[in-house]
């Protein structure tokens, strides 16, 4: 069965420092991996995705994520955090065509960036 | 920009009431989804639809039904609301059959069942 784990409920980082939000997944077949962000009182917004190819994926707002097949991880990163990055981040996985359209979301990680 | 709208941002209902949550998307997307979001549990799929009048159960369909009579509209129905259905409900849509397409989300409806 597909699953996604976000091991940290909360991540705290100082503005200007690099940030990492962790995600590991379990899926049979080829994974399609996504990161979404939810700002307060708003719906989820797509940040980036990994389908195939280069393991380092770049997305919106300066975020990037690294796909590591051997560690089954897809960590979200940003070189220099901003206070405005404070939000709830969700990792998601979708299996290849045999899994249909179902996407499995992690529990979410709340990022706090302090000025 | 794709726009997904939900009929209410906040809703308060009583136990046993029939509740309708409406979702409309304006980008002619084939696929539409209903999730509920609960702290510590992330998003859980209730139902999805990949075409008009088509529906598929998600991971937690019990107590819910859906309707998709028009391509742009996907309704979630709570036949008899219960307190354990108090939650944030998110609607989403995505285009086509390609599995690498991201989903576009509405702002959510926070439902409280008293």
GROMACS .gro file of C-alpha atoms in nm:
model
  229
    1UNK     CA    1   0.000   0.000   0.000
    2UNK     CA    2   0.107   0.356  -0.061
    3UNK     CA    3   0.208   0.569   0.234
    4UNK     CA    4   0.380   0.896   0.306
    5UNK     CA    5   0.553   0.993   0.628
    6UNK     CA    6   0.645   1.340   0.743
    7UNK     CA    7   0.840   1.265   1.059
    8UNK     CA    8   0.834   1.617   1.200
    9UNK     CA    9   0.513   1.784   1.313
   10UNK     CA   10   0.691   2.117   1.330
   11UNK     CA   11   1.012   2.271   1.203
   12UNK     CA   12   1.155   2.593   1.343
   13UNK     CA   13   1.417   2.792   1.156
   14UNK     CA   14   1.557   3.143   1.173
   15UNK     CA   15   1.508   3.376   0.879
   16UNK     CA   16   1.798   3.356   0.639
   17UNK     CA   17   1.894   3.004   0.741
   18UNK     CA   18   1.845   2.701   0.516
   19UNK     CA   19   1.538   2.491   0.580
   20UNK     CA   20   1.455   2.126   0.524
   21UNK     CA   21   1.116   1.960   0.558
   22UNK     CA   22   1.143   1.584   0.548
   23UNK     CA   23   0.932   1.331   0.361
   24UNK     CA   24   0.966   0.958   0.309
   25UNK     CA   25   0.738   0.741   0.105
   26UNK     CA   26   0.646   0.381   0.042
   27UNK     CA   27   0.500   0.279  -0.289
   28UNK     CA   28   0.530  -0.009  -0.530
   29UNK     CA   29   0.611   0.092  -0.881
   30UNK     CA   30   0.727   0.432  -0.993
   31UNK     CA   31   0.635   0.715  -0.758
   32UNK     CA   32   0.499   1.053  -0.855
   33UNK     CA   33   0.591   1.289  -0.570
   34UNK     CA   34   0.447   1.629  -0.488
   35UNK     CA   35   0.484   1.909  -0.235
   36UNK     CA   36   0.198   2.143  -0.149
   37UNK     CA   37   0.185   2.441   0.085
   38UNK     CA   38  -0.111   2.572   0.282
   39UNK     CA   39  -0.102   2.929   0.407
   40UNK     CA   40  -0.339   3.028   0.690
   41UNK     CA   41  -0.705   3.022   0.593
   42UNK     CA   42  -0.630   2.916   0.238
   43UNK     CA   43  -0.643   2.599   0.032
   44UNK     CA   44  -0.338   2.400  -0.069
   45UNK     CA   45  -0.110   2.533  -0.340
   46UNK     CA   46   0.116   2.322  -0.555
   47UNK     CA   47   0.491   2.382  -0.502
   48UNK     CA   48   0.673   2.121  -0.708
   49UNK     CA   49   0.671   1.764  -0.830
   50UNK     CA   50   0.903   1.480  -0.923
   51UNK     CA   51   0.804   1.252  -1.205
   52UNK     CA   52   1.128   1.130  -1.357
   53UNK     CA   53   1.470   1.257  -1.458
   54UNK     CA   54   1.688   1.490  -1.253
   55UNK     CA   55   1.673   1.410  -0.883
   56UNK     CA   56   1.676   1.778  -0.786
   57UNK     CA   57   1.350   1.947  -0.865
   58UNK     CA   58   1.299   2.322  -0.851
   59UNK     CA   59   0.963   2.476  -0.775
   60UNK     CA   60   0.780   2.791  -0.675
   61UNK     CA   61   0.901   3.056  -0.427
   62UNK     CA   62   1.262   2.933  -0.436
   63UNK     CA   63   1.185   2.586  -0.302
   64UNK     CA   64   1.349   2.271  -0.429
   65UNK     CA   65   1.328   1.904  -0.342
   66UNK     CA   66   1.566   1.614  -0.375
   67UNK     CA   67   1.444   1.272  -0.478
   68UNK     CA   68   1.648   0.986  -0.328
   69UNK     CA   69   1.534   0.649  -0.452
   70UNK     CA   70   1.756   0.441  -0.227
   71UNK     CA   71   1.633   0.621   0.084
   72UNK     CA   72   1.278   0.660  -0.053
   73UNK     CA   73   1.285   1.024   0.045
   74UNK     CA   74   1.174   1.351  -0.110
   75UNK     CA   75   1.287   1.629   0.123
   76UNK     CA   76   1.183   1.987   0.062
   77UNK     CA   77   1.457   2.248   0.088
   78UNK     CA   78   1.520   2.618   0.059
   79UNK     CA   79   1.863   2.782   0.089
   80UNK     CA   80   1.741   3.090   0.278
   81UNK     CA   81   1.411   3.092   0.469
   82UNK     CA   82   1.174   3.388   0.480
   83UNK     CA   83   0.921   3.470   0.750
   84UNK     CA   84   0.656   3.449   0.478
   85UNK     CA   85   0.746   3.081   0.428
   86UNK     CA   86   0.573   3.002   0.757
   87UNK     CA   87   0.293   2.765   0.660
   88UNK     CA   88   0.180   2.402   0.662
   89UNK     CA   89   0.359   2.179   0.413
   90UNK     CA   90   0.227   1.853   0.274
   91UNK     CA   91   0.415   1.583   0.090
   92UNK     CA   92   0.210   1.360  -0.140
   93UNK     CA   93   0.267   1.049  -0.349
   94UNK     CA   94   0.081   0.899  -0.638
   95UNK     CA   95   0.159   0.563  -0.783
   96UNK     CA   96   0.195   0.499  -1.152
   97UNK     CA   97  -0.101   0.411  -1.369
   98UNK     CA   98  -0.189   0.100  -1.175
   99UNK     CA   99  -0.268   0.320  -0.875
  100UNK     CA  100  -0.518   0.529  -1.059
  101UNK     CA  101  -0.581   0.886  -0.957
  102UNK     CA  102  -0.553   0.846  -0.584
  103UNK     CA  103  -0.297   1.066  -0.415
  104UNK     CA  104  -0.182   0.994  -0.062
  105UNK     CA  105  -0.093   1.293   0.153
  106UNK     CA  106   0.132   1.305   0.454
  107UNK     CA  107   0.011   1.444   0.786
  108UNK     CA  108   0.176   1.778   0.723
  109UNK     CA  109   0.467   1.969   0.876
  110UNK     CA  110   0.421   2.316   1.018
  111UNK     CA  111   0.711   2.545   0.940
  112UNK     CA  112   0.781   2.843   1.162
  113UNK     CA  113   1.036   3.095   1.041
  114UNK     CA  114   1.142   3.347   1.305
  115UNK     CA  115   1.266   3.693   1.217
  116UNK     CA  116  -0.537   3.089  -1.337
  117UNK     CA  117  -0.745   2.790  -1.237
  118UNK     CA  118  -1.008   2.880  -0.988
  119UNK     CA  119  -1.178   2.633  -0.759
  120UNK     CA  120  -1.454   2.778  -0.547
  121UNK     CA  121  -1.645   2.628  -0.259
  122UNK     CA  122  -1.991   2.745  -0.162
  123UNK     CA  123  -1.916   2.828   0.201
  124UNK     CA  124  -1.607   2.905   0.405
  125UNK     CA  125  -1.776   2.825   0.736
  126UNK     CA  126  -2.081   2.612   0.803
  127UNK     CA  127  -2.254   2.512   1.126
  128UNK     CA  128  -2.508   2.230   1.118
  129UNK     CA  129  -2.691   2.014   1.368
  130UNK     CA  130  -2.662   1.640   1.409
  131UNK     CA  131  -2.890   1.460   1.168
  132UNK     CA  132  -2.917   1.741   0.916
  133UNK     CA  133  -2.852   1.679   0.548
  134UNK     CA  134  -2.557   1.890   0.437
  135UNK     CA  135  -2.454   1.991   0.087
  136UNK     CA  136  -2.105   2.119   0.007
  137UNK     CA  137  -2.067   2.258  -0.340
  138UNK     CA  138  -1.751   2.292  -0.547
  139UNK     CA  139  -1.710   2.459  -0.884
  140UNK     CA  140  -1.401   2.477  -1.108
  141UNK     CA  141  -1.368   2.699  -1.410
  142UNK     CA  142  -1.093   2.529  -1.612
  143UNK     CA  143  -1.278   2.239  -1.770
  144UNK     CA  144  -1.091   1.982  -1.561
  145UNK     CA  145  -1.197   1.620  -1.593
  146UNK     CA  146  -1.105   1.514  -1.241
  147UNK     CA  147  -1.250   1.643  -0.917
  148UNK     CA  148  -1.186   1.538  -0.559
  149UNK     CA  149  -1.324   1.582  -0.210
  150UNK     CA  150  -1.090   1.555   0.089
  151UNK     CA  151  -1.125   1.616   0.457
  152UNK     CA  152  -0.836   1.767   0.650
  153UNK     CA  153  -0.789   1.689   1.017
  154UNK     CA  154  -0.491   1.785   1.238
  155UNK     CA  155  -0.230   1.513   1.246
  156UNK     CA  156  -0.403   1.313   0.975
  157UNK     CA  157  -0.332   1.526   0.670
  158UNK     CA  158  -0.575   1.503   0.382
  159UNK     CA  159  -0.788   1.196   0.336
  160UNK     CA  160  -0.973   1.128   0.014
  161UNK     CA  161  -1.349   1.089   0.048
  162UNK     CA  162  -1.460   1.057  -0.315
  163UNK     CA  163  -1.334   1.151  -0.657
  164UNK     CA  164  -1.479   1.178  -1.004
  165UNK     CA  165  -1.302   1.153  -1.338
  166UNK     CA  166  -1.601   1.237  -1.556
  167UNK     CA  167  -1.956   1.361  -1.542
  168UNK     CA  168  -2.182   1.118  -1.357
  169UNK     CA  169  -1.879   0.904  -1.266
  170UNK     CA  170  -1.762   0.863  -0.909
  171UNK     CA  171  -1.515   0.650  -0.720
  172UNK     CA  172  -1.486   0.591  -0.348
  173UNK     CA  173  -1.178   0.719  -0.176
  174UNK     CA  174  -1.036   0.604   0.152
  175UNK     CA  175  -1.314   0.727   0.384
  176UNK     CA  176  -1.644   0.732   0.193
  177UNK     CA  177  -1.866   0.616   0.479
  178UNK     CA  178  -2.133   0.870   0.567
  179UNK     CA  179  -2.081   1.067   0.247
  180UNK     CA  180  -2.212   1.066  -0.108
  181UNK     CA  181  -2.133   1.279  -0.412
  182UNK     CA  182  -2.295   1.409  -0.724
  183UNK     CA  183  -2.146   1.527  -1.050
  184UNK     CA  184  -2.415   1.624  -1.295
  185UNK     CA  185  -2.205   1.886  -1.474
  186UNK     CA  186  -1.836   1.882  -1.550
  187UNK     CA  187  -1.761   2.197  -1.352
  188UNK     CA  188  -1.953   2.108  -1.036
  189UNK     CA  189  -1.887   1.837  -0.776
  190UNK     CA  190  -2.109   1.818  -0.470
  191UNK     CA  191  -2.042   1.642  -0.142
  192UNK     CA  192  -2.345   1.531   0.055
  193UNK     CA  193  -2.362   1.433   0.420
  194UNK     CA  194  -2.689   1.242   0.437
  195UNK     CA  195  -2.719   1.271   0.815
  196UNK     CA  196  -2.448   1.483   0.969
  197UNK     CA  197  -2.272   1.355   1.278
  198UNK     CA  198  -2.031   1.525   1.517
  199UNK     CA  199  -1.739   1.316   1.389
  200UNK     CA  200  -1.784   1.482   1.052
  201UNK     CA  201  -1.675   1.814   1.197
  202UNK     CA  202  -1.373   1.895   0.982
  203UNK     CA  203  -1.221   2.108   0.708
  204UNK     CA  204  -1.341   1.993   0.366
  205UNK     CA  205  -1.126   2.063   0.062
  206UNK     CA  206  -1.229   2.029  -0.298
  207UNK     CA  207  -0.970   1.991  -0.575
  208UNK     CA  208  -0.957   1.945  -0.948
  209UNK     CA  209  -0.697   1.829  -1.200
  210UNK     CA  210  -0.687   1.805  -1.576
  211UNK     CA  211  -0.685   1.500  -1.799
  212UNK     CA  212  -0.567   1.147  -1.744
  213UNK     CA  213  -0.198   1.212  -1.687
  214UNK     CA  214  -0.098   1.109  -1.339
  215UNK     CA  215   0.170   1.375  -1.309
  216UNK     CA  216  -0.081   1.657  -1.310
  217UNK     CA  217  -0.100   1.851  -0.988
  218UNK     CA  218  -0.426   1.925  -0.815
  219UNK     CA  219  -0.579   2.270  -0.772
  220UNK     CA  220  -0.754   2.327  -0.443
  221UNK     CA  221  -1.041   2.542  -0.327
  222UNK     CA  222  -1.016   2.752  -0.008
  223UNK     CA  223  -1.195   2.490   0.202
  224UNK     CA  224  -1.516   2.473   0.402
  225UNK     CA  225  -1.487   2.443   0.777
  226UNK     CA  226  -1.787   2.242   0.887
  227UNK     CA  227  -1.896   2.220   1.249
  228UNK     CA  228  -2.164   1.968   1.343
  229UNK     CA  229  -2.325   2.035   1.679
   0.00000   0.00000   0.00000
